Amino acid sequence: MEVAKLGQRQLFGMKRETLLKRVRLYFEQTQQAAEVVEYLVAILFRHSICVGDFSLQPLSALIRQIFMTETPNDTLRRHCVYFEDFFSSDEWQTVIQRLFSDKEDYQQLTKEAQLYNQLLEKKNLETAKESDFQFDLVSIFKDANGKRHTWTLRDTKQVCSVEETAEVLGILTTLTIFQAAGVRRFAEYVKFKSKKGCIDAEHEAIQAELETPAQELTVEEKQPRKAKKPQELVPTASNPAKKKTTQKNQPTKSANSPRKRPLSYEEAAARADALYPLPGEEPAKSNSGKSSTKNSAATPDYSDTNFLLYGKTKEQIAQDRAEKSRQNRINKFLKGKKK
């Protein structure tokens, strides 16, 4: 079964116990000493710059095994000085003799690593001060193709020296294990900044508190709303109120009730004659002294227009001489009806 390699997320995000177990397991299953040594250097970098203990003491036996028994290669030679404290003086001389041809070769190949190791030792002496803030180190590197990328390391110590922090970040440029699509990630350091943040206040509602308003709202929505009584509108010039045509216990007009038939010309003329008689023609009076609605047989009742439907009488023929006067009275009547 192929064992997954450790990347940035694992080396800089896992808890110490889990991370060290993964490193040991990876070496036992792959025997890739060169990759494991670079894993260990990355953990030493994290231990020096982050809050928390990431020391490699639990892996002392593994470290001694690699440098005392594994076949020498350039990666072991280049990074061996980081692990000198895991050996006695005599054991360390044996390691040098195994890895290098002579002392001058040792000094030349480990010159860069010795400078970084001194920085790590100095940074390890720094203790994280108590603070309400959490510090994150945001850095920018170039990959092997010259493309910039941003990398954030969480929960770091507060920066005491900008120059020293920048130099320590340079350790990542000596590692080849971090790659993306076969391209080395940390080929060149560009810049960094330290960001701090804190939680000013925090609250989490109890589940019951969240559900209660929603339940009440649901019940309220399900209840039928009471019909509001129509408000009486006050008549205004811009909004004249319409009179109510239907009230309680008041009969309403039926849809089938006959509409009032408009008057014909003859009916309008007859009613005009009754309301506006010619000079010398007085309507008959009833016993009560009021105008009677019925005239004698010789004088036709012009208010009753039913006879017009069956033909004209002699009296109506006699009225032709005053047609012009009647037409004026008809127009006067019709104008009065329009008002």
PDB file of C-alpha atoms in Angstrom, residues 21-316:
ATOM      1  CA  LYS A  21       3.558   9.357  14.475  1.00  0.00           C
ATOM      2  CA  ARG A  22       2.971  10.041  10.786  1.00  0.00           C
ATOM      3  CA  VAL A  23       6.672  10.780  10.226  1.00  0.00           C
ATOM      4  CA  ARG A  24       7.759   7.588  11.950  1.00  0.00           C
ATOM      5  CA  LEU A  25       5.201   5.516  10.033  1.00  0.00           C
ATOM      6  CA  TYR A  26       6.242   7.046   6.729  1.00  0.00           C
ATOM      7  CA  PHE A  27       9.892   6.087   7.281  1.00  0.00           C
ATOM      8  CA  GLU A  28       9.041   2.557   8.410  1.00  0.00           C
ATOM      9  CA  GLN A  29       6.987   1.926   5.274  1.00  0.00           C
ATOM     10  CA  THR A  30       9.122   3.747   2.684  1.00  0.00           C
ATOM     11  CA  GLN A  31      12.669   3.968   4.100  1.00  0.00           C
ATOM     12  CA  GLN A  32      12.972   7.347   2.374  1.00  0.00           C
ATOM     13  CA  ALA A  33      15.608   8.866   4.667  1.00  0.00           C
ATOM     14  CA  ALA A  34      16.133  12.011   2.573  1.00  0.00           C
ATOM     15  CA  GLU A  35      12.421  13.003   2.648  1.00  0.00           C
ATOM     16  CA  VAL A  36      12.088  12.217   6.343  1.00  0.00           C
ATOM     17  CA  VAL A  37      15.084  14.419   7.182  1.00  0.00           C
ATOM     18  CA  GLU A  38      13.457  17.347   5.388  1.00  0.00           C
ATOM     19  CA  TYR A  39      10.222  16.646   7.279  1.00  0.00           C
ATOM     20  CA  LEU A  40      12.212  16.894  10.500  1.00  0.00           C
ATOM     21  CA  VAL A  41      13.811  20.197   9.469  1.00  0.00           C
ATOM     22  CA  ALA A  42      10.356  21.650   8.732  1.00  0.00           C
ATOM     23  CA  ILE A  43       9.160  20.591  12.187  1.00  0.00           C
ATOM     24  CA  LEU A  44      12.242  22.232  13.781  1.00  0.00           C
ATOM     25  CA  PHE A  45      11.333  25.438  11.932  1.00  0.00           C
ATOM     26  CA  ARG A  46       7.750  25.236  13.247  1.00  0.00           C
ATOM     27  CA  HIS A  47       8.983  24.617  16.788  1.00  0.00           C
ATOM     28  CA  SER A  48      11.136  27.762  16.738  1.00  0.00           C
ATOM     29  CA  ILE A  49       8.543  30.173  15.323  1.00  0.00           C
ATOM     30  CA  CYS A  50       5.157  28.894  16.526  1.00  0.00           C
ATOM     31  CA  VAL A  51       3.455  28.804  19.894  1.00  0.00           C
ATOM     32  CA  GLY A  52       3.545  25.302  21.401  1.00  0.00           C
ATOM     33  CA  ASP A  53       6.035  22.499  21.747  1.00  0.00           C
ATOM     34  CA  PHE A  54       7.064  20.699  18.547  1.00  0.00           C
ATOM     35  CA  SER A  55      10.410  19.335  19.726  1.00  0.00           C
ATOM     36  CA  LEU A  56      11.705  16.089  18.158  1.00  0.00           C
ATOM     37  CA  GLN A  57      12.741  14.287  21.340  1.00  0.00           C
ATOM     38  CA  PRO A  58      10.178  11.475  20.801  1.00  0.00           C
ATOM     39  CA  LEU A  59      11.917  10.723  17.475  1.00  0.00           C
ATOM     40  CA  SER A  60      15.461  10.565  18.892  1.00  0.00           C
ATOM     41  CA  ALA A  61      15.841   6.886  18.045  1.00  0.00           C
ATOM     42  CA  LEU A  62      14.651   7.439  14.494  1.00  0.00           C
ATOM     43  CA  ILE A  63      17.067  10.325  13.983  1.00  0.00           C
ATOM     44  CA  ARG A  64      20.018   8.346  15.293  1.00  0.00           C
ATOM     45  CA  GLN A  65      19.111   5.388  13.095  1.00  0.00           C
ATOM     46  CA  ILE A  66      18.992   7.506   9.931  1.00  0.00           C
ATOM     47  CA  PHE A  67      22.357   9.214  10.380  1.00  0.00           C
ATOM     48  CA  MET A  68      24.164   6.193  11.795  1.00  0.00           C
ATOM     49  CA  THR A  69      22.951   3.476   9.421  1.00  0.00           C
ATOM     50  CA  GLU A  70      21.318   4.880   6.278  1.00  0.00           C
ATOM     51  CA  THR A  71      23.251   5.293   3.058  1.00  0.00           C
ATOM     52  CA  PRO A  72      24.802   8.784   2.880  1.00  0.00           C
ATOM     53  CA  ASN A  73      23.312  11.263   0.380  1.00  0.00           C
ATOM     54  CA  ASP A  74      23.428  15.018  -0.243  1.00  0.00           C
ATOM     55  CA  THR A  75      20.241  15.728   1.763  1.00  0.00           C
ATOM     56  CA  LEU A  76      21.670  14.073   4.886  1.00  0.00           C
ATOM     57  CA  ARG A  77      24.953  15.922   4.420  1.00  0.00           C
ATOM     58  CA  ARG A  78      23.299  19.317   3.927  1.00  0.00           C
ATOM     59  CA  HIS A  79      20.949  19.092   6.957  1.00  0.00           C
ATOM     60  CA  CYS A  80      22.890  16.977   9.447  1.00  0.00           C
ATOM     61  CA  VAL A  81      24.006  19.915  11.643  1.00  0.00           C
ATOM     62  CA  TYR A  82      20.387  20.489  12.817  1.00  0.00           C
ATOM     63  CA  PHE A  83      20.539  17.155  14.676  1.00  0.00           C
ATOM     64  CA  GLU A  84      23.954  17.323  16.349  1.00  0.00           C
ATOM     65  CA  ASP A  85      22.364  17.586  19.820  1.00  0.00           C
ATOM     66  CA  PHE A  86      20.912  14.077  19.429  1.00  0.00           C
ATOM     67  CA  PHE A  87      24.420  12.552  19.488  1.00  0.00           C
ATOM     68  CA  SER A  88      27.314  12.465  21.866  1.00  0.00           C
ATOM     69  CA  SER A  89      30.645  13.984  20.791  1.00  0.00           C
ATOM     70  CA  ASP A  90      32.109  10.646  19.770  1.00  0.00           C
ATOM     71  CA  GLU A  91      28.903   9.637  17.929  1.00  0.00           C
ATOM     72  CA  TRP A  92      28.862  12.938  16.092  1.00  0.00           C
ATOM     73  CA  GLN A  93      32.394  12.433  14.834  1.00  0.00           C
ATOM     74  CA  THR A  94      31.349   9.050  13.541  1.00  0.00           C
ATOM     75  CA  VAL A  95      28.463  10.661  11.655  1.00  0.00           C
ATOM     76  CA  ILE A  96      30.798  13.201  10.058  1.00  0.00           C
ATOM     77  CA  GLN A  97      33.183  10.490   8.968  1.00  0.00           C
ATOM     78  CA  ARG A  98      30.325   8.497   7.399  1.00  0.00           C
ATOM     79  CA  LEU A  99      28.858  11.432   5.491  1.00  0.00           C
ATOM     80  CA  PHE A 100      31.898  13.498   4.439  1.00  0.00           C
ATOM     81  CA  SER A 101      35.249  12.757   2.908  1.00  0.00           C
ATOM     82  CA  ASP A 102      37.083  15.219   5.172  1.00  0.00           C
ATOM     83  CA  LYS A 103      36.525  18.059   7.607  1.00  0.00           C
ATOM     84  CA  GLU A 104      36.832  20.737   4.924  1.00  0.00           C
ATOM     85  CA  ASP A 105      34.091  19.045   2.921  1.00  0.00           C
ATOM     86  CA  TYR A 106      31.967  19.043   6.055  1.00  0.00           C
ATOM     87  CA  GLN A 107      32.424  22.780   6.626  1.00  0.00           C
ATOM     88  CA  GLN A 108      31.689  23.641   3.002  1.00  0.00           C
ATOM     89  CA  LEU A 109      28.486  21.619   2.633  1.00  0.00           C
ATOM     90  CA  THR A 110      27.014  22.578   6.017  1.00  0.00           C
ATOM     91  CA  LYS A 111      27.944  26.291   6.020  1.00  0.00           C
ATOM     92  CA  GLU A 112      24.401  27.510   5.231  1.00  0.00           C
ATOM     93  CA  ALA A 113      22.738  25.056   7.591  1.00  0.00           C
ATOM     94  CA  GLN A 114      25.011  26.102  10.460  1.00  0.00           C
ATOM     95  CA  LEU A 115      23.828  29.715  10.141  1.00  0.00           C
ATOM     96  CA  TYR A 116      20.182  28.668  10.113  1.00  0.00           C
ATOM     97  CA  ASN A 117      20.763  26.346  13.072  1.00  0.00           C
ATOM     98  CA  GLN A 118      22.110  29.248  15.140  1.00  0.00           C
ATOM     99  CA  LEU A 119      18.963  31.231  14.345  1.00  0.00           C
ATOM    100  CA  LEU A 120      16.763  28.309  15.367  1.00  0.00           C
ATOM    101  CA  GLU A 121      18.566  27.983  18.688  1.00  0.00           C
ATOM    102  CA  LYS A 122      18.067  31.691  19.345  1.00  0.00           C
ATOM    103  CA  LYS A 123      14.402  31.584  18.390  1.00  0.00           C
ATOM    104  CA  ASN A 124      13.861  28.546  20.611  1.00  0.00           C
ATOM    105  CA  LEU A 125      14.903  30.638  23.610  1.00  0.00           C
ATOM    106  CA  GLU A 126      12.041  33.042  22.943  1.00  0.00           C
ATOM    107  CA  THR A 127       8.902  32.334  24.925  1.00  0.00           C
ATOM    108  CA  ALA A 128       5.454  33.337  23.763  1.00  0.00           C
ATOM    109  CA  LYS A 129       4.199  36.251  25.817  1.00  0.00           C
ATOM    110  CA  GLU A 130       0.697  36.144  27.214  1.00  0.00           C
ATOM    111  CA  SER A 131      -1.580  38.051  24.893  1.00  0.00           C
ATOM    112  CA  ASP A 132      -5.234  38.402  24.037  1.00  0.00           C
ATOM    113  CA  PHE A 133      -4.271  38.216  20.383  1.00  0.00           C
ATOM    114  CA  GLN A 134      -3.353  35.359  18.096  1.00  0.00           C
ATOM    115  CA  PHE A 135      -0.560  36.070  15.632  1.00  0.00           C
ATOM    116  CA  ASP A 136      -0.397  34.709  12.100  1.00  0.00           C
ATOM    117  CA  LEU A 137       2.635  34.979   9.865  1.00  0.00           C
ATOM    118  CA  VAL A 138       1.691  35.792   6.264  1.00  0.00           C
ATOM    119  CA  SER A 139       4.633  35.356   3.914  1.00  0.00           C
ATOM    120  CA  ILE A 140       5.183  35.543   0.170  1.00  0.00           C
ATOM    121  CA  PHE A 141       7.533  33.233  -1.712  1.00  0.00           C
ATOM    122  CA  LYS A 142       8.405  32.579  -5.320  1.00  0.00           C
ATOM    123  CA  ASP A 143       8.266  29.084  -6.702  1.00  0.00           C
ATOM    124  CA  ALA A 144      10.877  27.524  -9.007  1.00  0.00           C
ATOM    125  CA  ASN A 145       9.136  29.179 -11.992  1.00  0.00           C
ATOM    126  CA  GLY A 146       9.327  32.635 -10.415  1.00  0.00           C
ATOM    127  CA  LYS A 147       5.588  32.807  -9.634  1.00  0.00           C
ATOM    128  CA  ARG A 148       4.600  34.395  -6.329  1.00  0.00           C
ATOM    129  CA  HIS A 149       2.348  32.697  -3.822  1.00  0.00           C
ATOM    130  CA  THR A 150       1.170  33.583  -0.325  1.00  0.00           C
ATOM    131  CA  TRP A 151       1.499  31.234   2.614  1.00  0.00           C
ATOM    132  CA  THR A 152       0.052  31.764   6.109  1.00  0.00           C
ATOM    133  CA  LEU A 153       1.407  30.071   9.232  1.00  0.00           C
ATOM    134  CA  ARG A 154      -1.102  30.131  12.079  1.00  0.00           C
ATOM    135  CA  ASP A 155      -0.545  30.762  15.775  1.00  0.00           C
ATOM    136  CA  THR A 156       3.014  32.066  15.630  1.00  0.00           C
ATOM    137  CA  LYS A 157       4.982  33.888  18.306  1.00  0.00           C
ATOM    138  CA  GLN A 158       4.921  37.650  18.385  1.00  0.00           C
ATOM    139  CA  VAL A 159       7.729  38.983  16.218  1.00  0.00           C
ATOM    140  CA  CYS A 160      10.603  40.286  18.311  1.00  0.00           C
ATOM    141  CA  SER A 161      13.025  40.924  15.462  1.00  0.00           C
ATOM    142  CA  VAL A 162      11.879  41.432  11.897  1.00  0.00           C
ATOM    143  CA  GLU A 163      15.335  40.626  10.497  1.00  0.00           C
ATOM    144  CA  GLU A 164      15.671  37.369  12.396  1.00  0.00           C
ATOM    145  CA  THR A 165      12.162  36.248  11.427  1.00  0.00           C
ATOM    146  CA  ALA A 166      12.909  36.951   7.764  1.00  0.00           C
ATOM    147  CA  GLU A 167      16.148  34.954   7.999  1.00  0.00           C
ATOM    148  CA  VAL A 168      14.413  31.990   9.661  1.00  0.00           C
ATOM    149  CA  LEU A 169      11.855  31.911   6.862  1.00  0.00           C
ATOM    150  CA  GLY A 170      14.777  31.351   4.528  1.00  0.00           C
ATOM    151  CA  ILE A 171      15.085  27.804   5.893  1.00  0.00           C
ATOM    152  CA  LEU A 172      12.113  26.823   3.753  1.00  0.00           C
ATOM    153  CA  THR A 173      14.077  27.718   0.619  1.00  0.00           C
ATOM    154  CA  THR A 174      16.500  24.875   1.419  1.00  0.00           C
ATOM    155  CA  LEU A 175      13.735  22.220   1.374  1.00  0.00           C
ATOM    156  CA  THR A 176      12.551  20.409  -1.737  1.00  0.00           C
ATOM    157  CA  ILE A 177       9.640  18.431  -0.252  1.00  0.00           C
ATOM    158  CA  PHE A 178       7.047  21.188  -0.833  1.00  0.00           C
ATOM    159  CA  GLN A 179       5.918  20.991  -4.438  1.00  0.00           C
ATOM    160  CA  ALA A 180       2.835  21.692  -6.535  1.00  0.00           C
ATOM    161  CA  ALA A 181       2.461  19.975  -9.896  1.00  0.00           C
ATOM    162  CA  GLY A 182       6.160  19.092  -9.735  1.00  0.00           C
ATOM    163  CA  VAL A 183       7.235  22.704  -9.121  1.00  0.00           C
ATOM    164  CA  ARG A 184       9.137  23.628  -5.973  1.00  0.00           C
ATOM    165  CA  ARG A 185       7.088  25.981  -3.839  1.00  0.00           C
ATOM    166  CA  PHE A 186       9.572  27.773  -1.549  1.00  0.00           C
ATOM    167  CA  ALA A 187      12.356  28.593  -3.990  1.00  0.00           C
ATOM    168  CA  GLU A 188      12.858  32.265  -3.001  1.00  0.00           C
ATOM    169  CA  TYR A 189      11.733  34.335  -0.029  1.00  0.00           C
ATOM    170  CA  VAL A 190      10.092  37.700  -0.824  1.00  0.00           C
ATOM    171  CA  LYS A 191       8.488  39.251   2.278  1.00  0.00           C
ATOM    172  CA  PHE A 192       6.320  38.623   5.318  1.00  0.00           C
ATOM    173  CA  LYS A 193       3.956  40.390   7.703  1.00  0.00           C
ATOM    174  CA  SER A 194       2.609  39.426  11.097  1.00  0.00           C
ATOM    175  CA  LYS A 195      -1.121  39.792  11.631  1.00  0.00           C
ATOM    176  CA  LYS A 196      -2.880  39.721  14.962  1.00  0.00           C
ATOM    177  CA  GLY A 197      -6.505  39.205  15.757  1.00  0.00           C
ATOM    178  CA  CYS A 198      -8.682  38.576  18.762  1.00  0.00           C
ATOM    179  CA  ILE A 199     -12.267  37.661  19.606  1.00  0.00           C
ATOM    180  CA  ASP A 200     -13.853  40.686  21.224  1.00  0.00           C
ATOM    181  CA  ALA A 201     -17.131  38.965  22.146  1.00  0.00           C
ATOM    182  CA  GLU A 202     -18.823  35.689  21.394  1.00  0.00           C
ATOM    183  CA  HIS A 203     -22.291  34.255  22.024  1.00  0.00           C
ATOM    184  CA  GLU A 204     -24.154  31.193  20.930  1.00  0.00           C
ATOM    185  CA  ALA A 205     -27.903  30.991  21.404  1.00  0.00           C
ATOM    186  CA  ILE A 206     -29.468  27.938  22.951  1.00  0.00           C
ATOM    187  CA  GLN A 207     -31.349  25.839  20.426  1.00  0.00           C
ATOM    188  CA  ALA A 208     -34.660  26.323  22.240  1.00  0.00           C
ATOM    189  CA  GLU A 209     -34.294  30.100  22.016  1.00  0.00           C
ATOM    190  CA  LEU A 210     -33.880  29.851  18.287  1.00  0.00           C
ATOM    191  CA  GLU A 211     -36.930  27.651  17.759  1.00  0.00           C
ATOM    192  CA  THR A 212     -39.442  29.524  19.953  1.00  0.00           C
ATOM    193  CA  PRO A 213     -39.929  32.620  17.794  1.00  0.00           C
ATOM    194  CA  ALA A 214     -40.196  30.530  14.654  1.00  0.00           C
ATOM    195  CA  GLN A 215     -42.880  28.309  16.214  1.00  0.00           C
ATOM    196  CA  GLU A 216     -44.901  31.282  17.405  1.00  0.00           C
ATOM    197  CA  LEU A 217     -44.709  32.839  13.997  1.00  0.00           C
ATOM    198  CA  THR A 218     -45.935  29.632  12.377  1.00  0.00           C
ATOM    199  CA  VAL A 219     -48.966  29.489  14.680  1.00  0.00           C
ATOM    200  CA  GLU A 220     -49.767  33.121  14.035  1.00  0.00           C
ATOM    201  CA  GLU A 221     -49.624  32.607  10.298  1.00  0.00           C
ATOM    202  CA  LYS A 222     -52.008  29.668  10.451  1.00  0.00           C
ATOM    203  CA  GLN A 223     -54.693  31.648  12.369  1.00  0.00           C
ATOM    204  CA  PRO A 224     -57.235  33.367  10.118  1.00  0.00           C
ATOM    205  CA  ARG A 225     -57.055  37.084  10.241  1.00  0.00           C
ATOM    206  CA  LYS A 226     -60.114  38.968  11.453  1.00  0.00           C
ATOM    207  CA  ALA A 227     -61.817  41.002   8.778  1.00  0.00           C
ATOM    208  CA  LYS A 228     -61.488  44.675   9.438  1.00  0.00           C
ATOM    209  CA  LYS A 229     -64.612  46.832   9.410  1.00  0.00           C
ATOM    210  CA  PRO A 230     -64.677  49.177   6.465  1.00  0.00           C
ATOM    211  CA  GLN A 231     -63.828  52.686   7.478  1.00  0.00           C
ATOM    212  CA  GLU A 232     -66.140  55.460   6.480  1.00  0.00           C
ATOM    213  CA  LEU A 233     -64.458  57.793   4.067  1.00  0.00           C
ATOM    214  CA  VAL A 234     -64.757  61.491   4.635  1.00  0.00           C
ATOM    215  CA  PRO A 235     -65.755  63.173   1.383  1.00  0.00           C
ATOM    216  CA  THR A 236     -63.054  65.413   0.021  1.00  0.00           C
ATOM    217  CA  ALA A 237     -62.539  67.260  -3.198  1.00  0.00           C
ATOM    218  CA  SER A 238     -59.980  64.716  -4.402  1.00  0.00           C
ATOM    219  CA  ASN A 239     -61.758  61.649  -3.021  1.00  0.00           C
ATOM    220  CA  PRO A 240     -65.559  62.035  -2.917  1.00  0.00           C
ATOM    221  CA  ALA A 241     -67.177  59.312  -0.869  1.00  0.00           C
ATOM    222  CA  LYS A 242     -69.745  57.154  -2.580  1.00  0.00           C
ATOM    223  CA  LYS A 243     -73.019  56.586  -0.839  1.00  0.00           C
ATOM    224  CA  LYS A 244     -73.690  53.042   0.279  1.00  0.00           C
ATOM    225  CA  THR A 245     -76.360  51.560  -1.898  1.00  0.00           C
ATOM    226  CA  THR A 246     -76.897  48.482   0.242  1.00  0.00           C
ATOM    227  CA  GLN A 247     -77.509  48.380   3.954  1.00  0.00           C
ATOM    228  CA  LYS A 248     -78.788  45.789   6.326  1.00  0.00           C
ATOM    229  CA  ASN A 249     -82.475  44.955   5.823  1.00  0.00           C
ATOM    230  CA  GLN A 250     -82.612  47.294   2.815  1.00  0.00           C
ATOM    231  CA  PRO A 251     -83.819  45.789  -0.457  1.00  0.00           C
ATOM    232  CA  THR A 252     -81.327  45.830  -3.243  1.00  0.00           C
ATOM    233  CA  LYS A 253     -82.012  46.228  -6.927  1.00  0.00           C
ATOM    234  CA  SER A 254     -82.461  42.966  -8.682  1.00  0.00           C
ATOM    235  CA  ALA A 255     -80.335  42.227 -11.679  1.00  0.00           C
ATOM    236  CA  ASN A 256     -83.499  41.266 -13.591  1.00  0.00           C
ATOM    237  CA  SER A 257     -85.530  44.390 -12.716  1.00  0.00           C
ATOM    238  CA  PRO A 258     -86.684  46.299 -15.871  1.00  0.00           C
ATOM    239  CA  ARG A 259     -84.834  49.450 -16.703  1.00  0.00           C
ATOM    240  CA  LYS A 260     -86.717  52.717 -17.155  1.00  0.00           C
ATOM    241  CA  ARG A 261     -87.663  53.174 -20.842  1.00  0.00           C
ATOM    242  CA  PRO A 262     -86.542  56.513 -22.337  1.00  0.00           C
ATOM    243  CA  LEU A 263     -89.369  58.804 -23.520  1.00  0.00           C
ATOM    244  CA  SER A 264     -90.193  58.953 -27.203  1.00  0.00           C
ATOM    245  CA  TYR A 265     -90.644  62.229 -28.988  1.00  0.00           C
ATOM    246  CA  GLU A 266     -94.453  62.039 -28.871  1.00  0.00           C
ATOM    247  CA  GLU A 267     -94.433  61.200 -25.132  1.00  0.00           C
ATOM    248  CA  ALA A 268     -92.120  64.111 -24.364  1.00  0.00           C
ATOM    249  CA  ALA A 269     -94.365  66.437 -26.417  1.00  0.00           C
ATOM    250  CA  ALA A 270     -97.517  65.315 -24.589  1.00  0.00           C
ATOM    251  CA  ARG A 271     -95.932  65.801 -21.152  1.00  0.00           C
ATOM    252  CA  ALA A 272     -94.650  69.212 -22.197  1.00  0.00           C
ATOM    253  CA  ASP A 273     -98.194  70.215 -23.237  1.00  0.00           C
ATOM    254  CA  ALA A 274     -99.520  69.116 -19.862  1.00  0.00           C
ATOM    255  CA  LEU A 275     -96.872  71.028 -17.908  1.00  0.00           C
ATOM    256  CA  TYR A 276     -96.842  74.083 -20.148  1.00  0.00           C
ATOM    257  CA  PRO A 277    -100.440  74.572 -21.608  1.00  0.00           C
ATOM    258  CA  LEU A 278    -101.191  77.059 -24.287  1.00  0.00           C
ATOM    259  CA  PRO A 279    -102.832  80.375 -23.316  1.00  0.00           C
ATOM    260  CA  GLY A 280    -106.507  79.877 -22.692  1.00  0.00           C
ATOM    261  CA  GLU A 281    -106.116  76.183 -21.932  1.00  0.00           C
ATOM    262  CA  GLU A 282    -106.407  75.508 -18.207  1.00  0.00           C
ATOM    263  CA  PRO A 283    -106.142  72.009 -16.818  1.00  0.00           C
ATOM    264  CA  ALA A 284    -109.256  70.730 -15.117  1.00  0.00           C
ATOM    265  CA  LYS A 285    -109.343  70.922 -11.312  1.00  0.00           C
ATOM    266  CA  SER A 286    -110.423  68.140  -9.067  1.00  0.00           C
ATOM    267  CA  ASN A 287    -112.774  68.484  -6.134  1.00  0.00           C
ATOM    268  CA  SER A 288    -109.820  69.177  -3.845  1.00  0.00           C
ATOM    269  CA  GLY A 289    -108.858  72.238  -5.873  1.00  0.00           C
ATOM    270  CA  LYS A 290    -105.771  70.612  -7.403  1.00  0.00           C
ATOM    271  CA  SER A 291    -105.229  69.956 -11.082  1.00  0.00           C
ATOM    272  CA  SER A 292    -106.907  66.780 -12.105  1.00  0.00           C
ATOM    273  CA  THR A 293    -104.888  64.124 -13.848  1.00  0.00           C
ATOM    274  CA  LYS A 294    -107.879  63.299 -16.051  1.00  0.00           C
ATOM    275  CA  ASN A 295    -109.688  65.726 -18.359  1.00  0.00           C
ATOM    276  CA  SER A 296    -113.169  65.495 -19.860  1.00  0.00           C
ATOM    277  CA  ALA A 297    -113.844  63.386 -22.892  1.00  0.00           C
ATOM    278  CA  ALA A 298    -113.833  66.514 -25.115  1.00  0.00           C
ATOM    279  CA  THR A 299    -110.476  67.587 -23.762  1.00  0.00           C
ATOM    280  CA  PRO A 300    -107.857  64.856 -24.061  1.00  0.00           C
ATOM    281  CA  ASP A 301    -105.547  64.235 -21.098  1.00  0.00           C
ATOM    282  CA  TYR A 302    -102.114  65.026 -22.361  1.00  0.00           C
ATOM    283  CA  SER A 303    -100.488  63.595 -19.222  1.00  0.00           C
ATOM    284  CA  ASP A 304    -101.843  60.209 -20.220  1.00  0.00           C
ATOM    285  CA  THR A 305     -99.957  59.296 -23.352  1.00  0.00           C
ATOM    286  CA  ASN A 306    -101.439  55.868 -23.931  1.00  0.00           C
ATOM    287  CA  PHE A 307    -103.820  57.190 -26.591  1.00  0.00           C
ATOM    288  CA  LEU A 308    -100.818  58.266 -28.622  1.00  0.00           C
ATOM    289  CA  LEU A 309    -100.003  54.621 -29.271  1.00  0.00           C
ATOM    290  CA  TYR A 310    -103.389  54.153 -31.113  1.00  0.00           C
ATOM    291  CA  GLY A 311    -103.741  57.435 -33.129  1.00  0.00           C
ATOM    292  CA  LYS A 312    -104.245  61.211 -32.773  1.00  0.00           C
ATOM    293  CA  THR A 313    -107.490  62.913 -31.696  1.00  0.00           C
ATOM    294  CA  LYS A 314    -109.169  65.974 -33.211  1.00  0.00           C
ATOM    295  CA  GLU A 315    -107.880  68.166 -30.440  1.00  0.00           C
ATOM    296  CA  GLN A 316    -104.328  67.110 -31.204  1.00  0.00           C
TER     297      GLN A 316
END
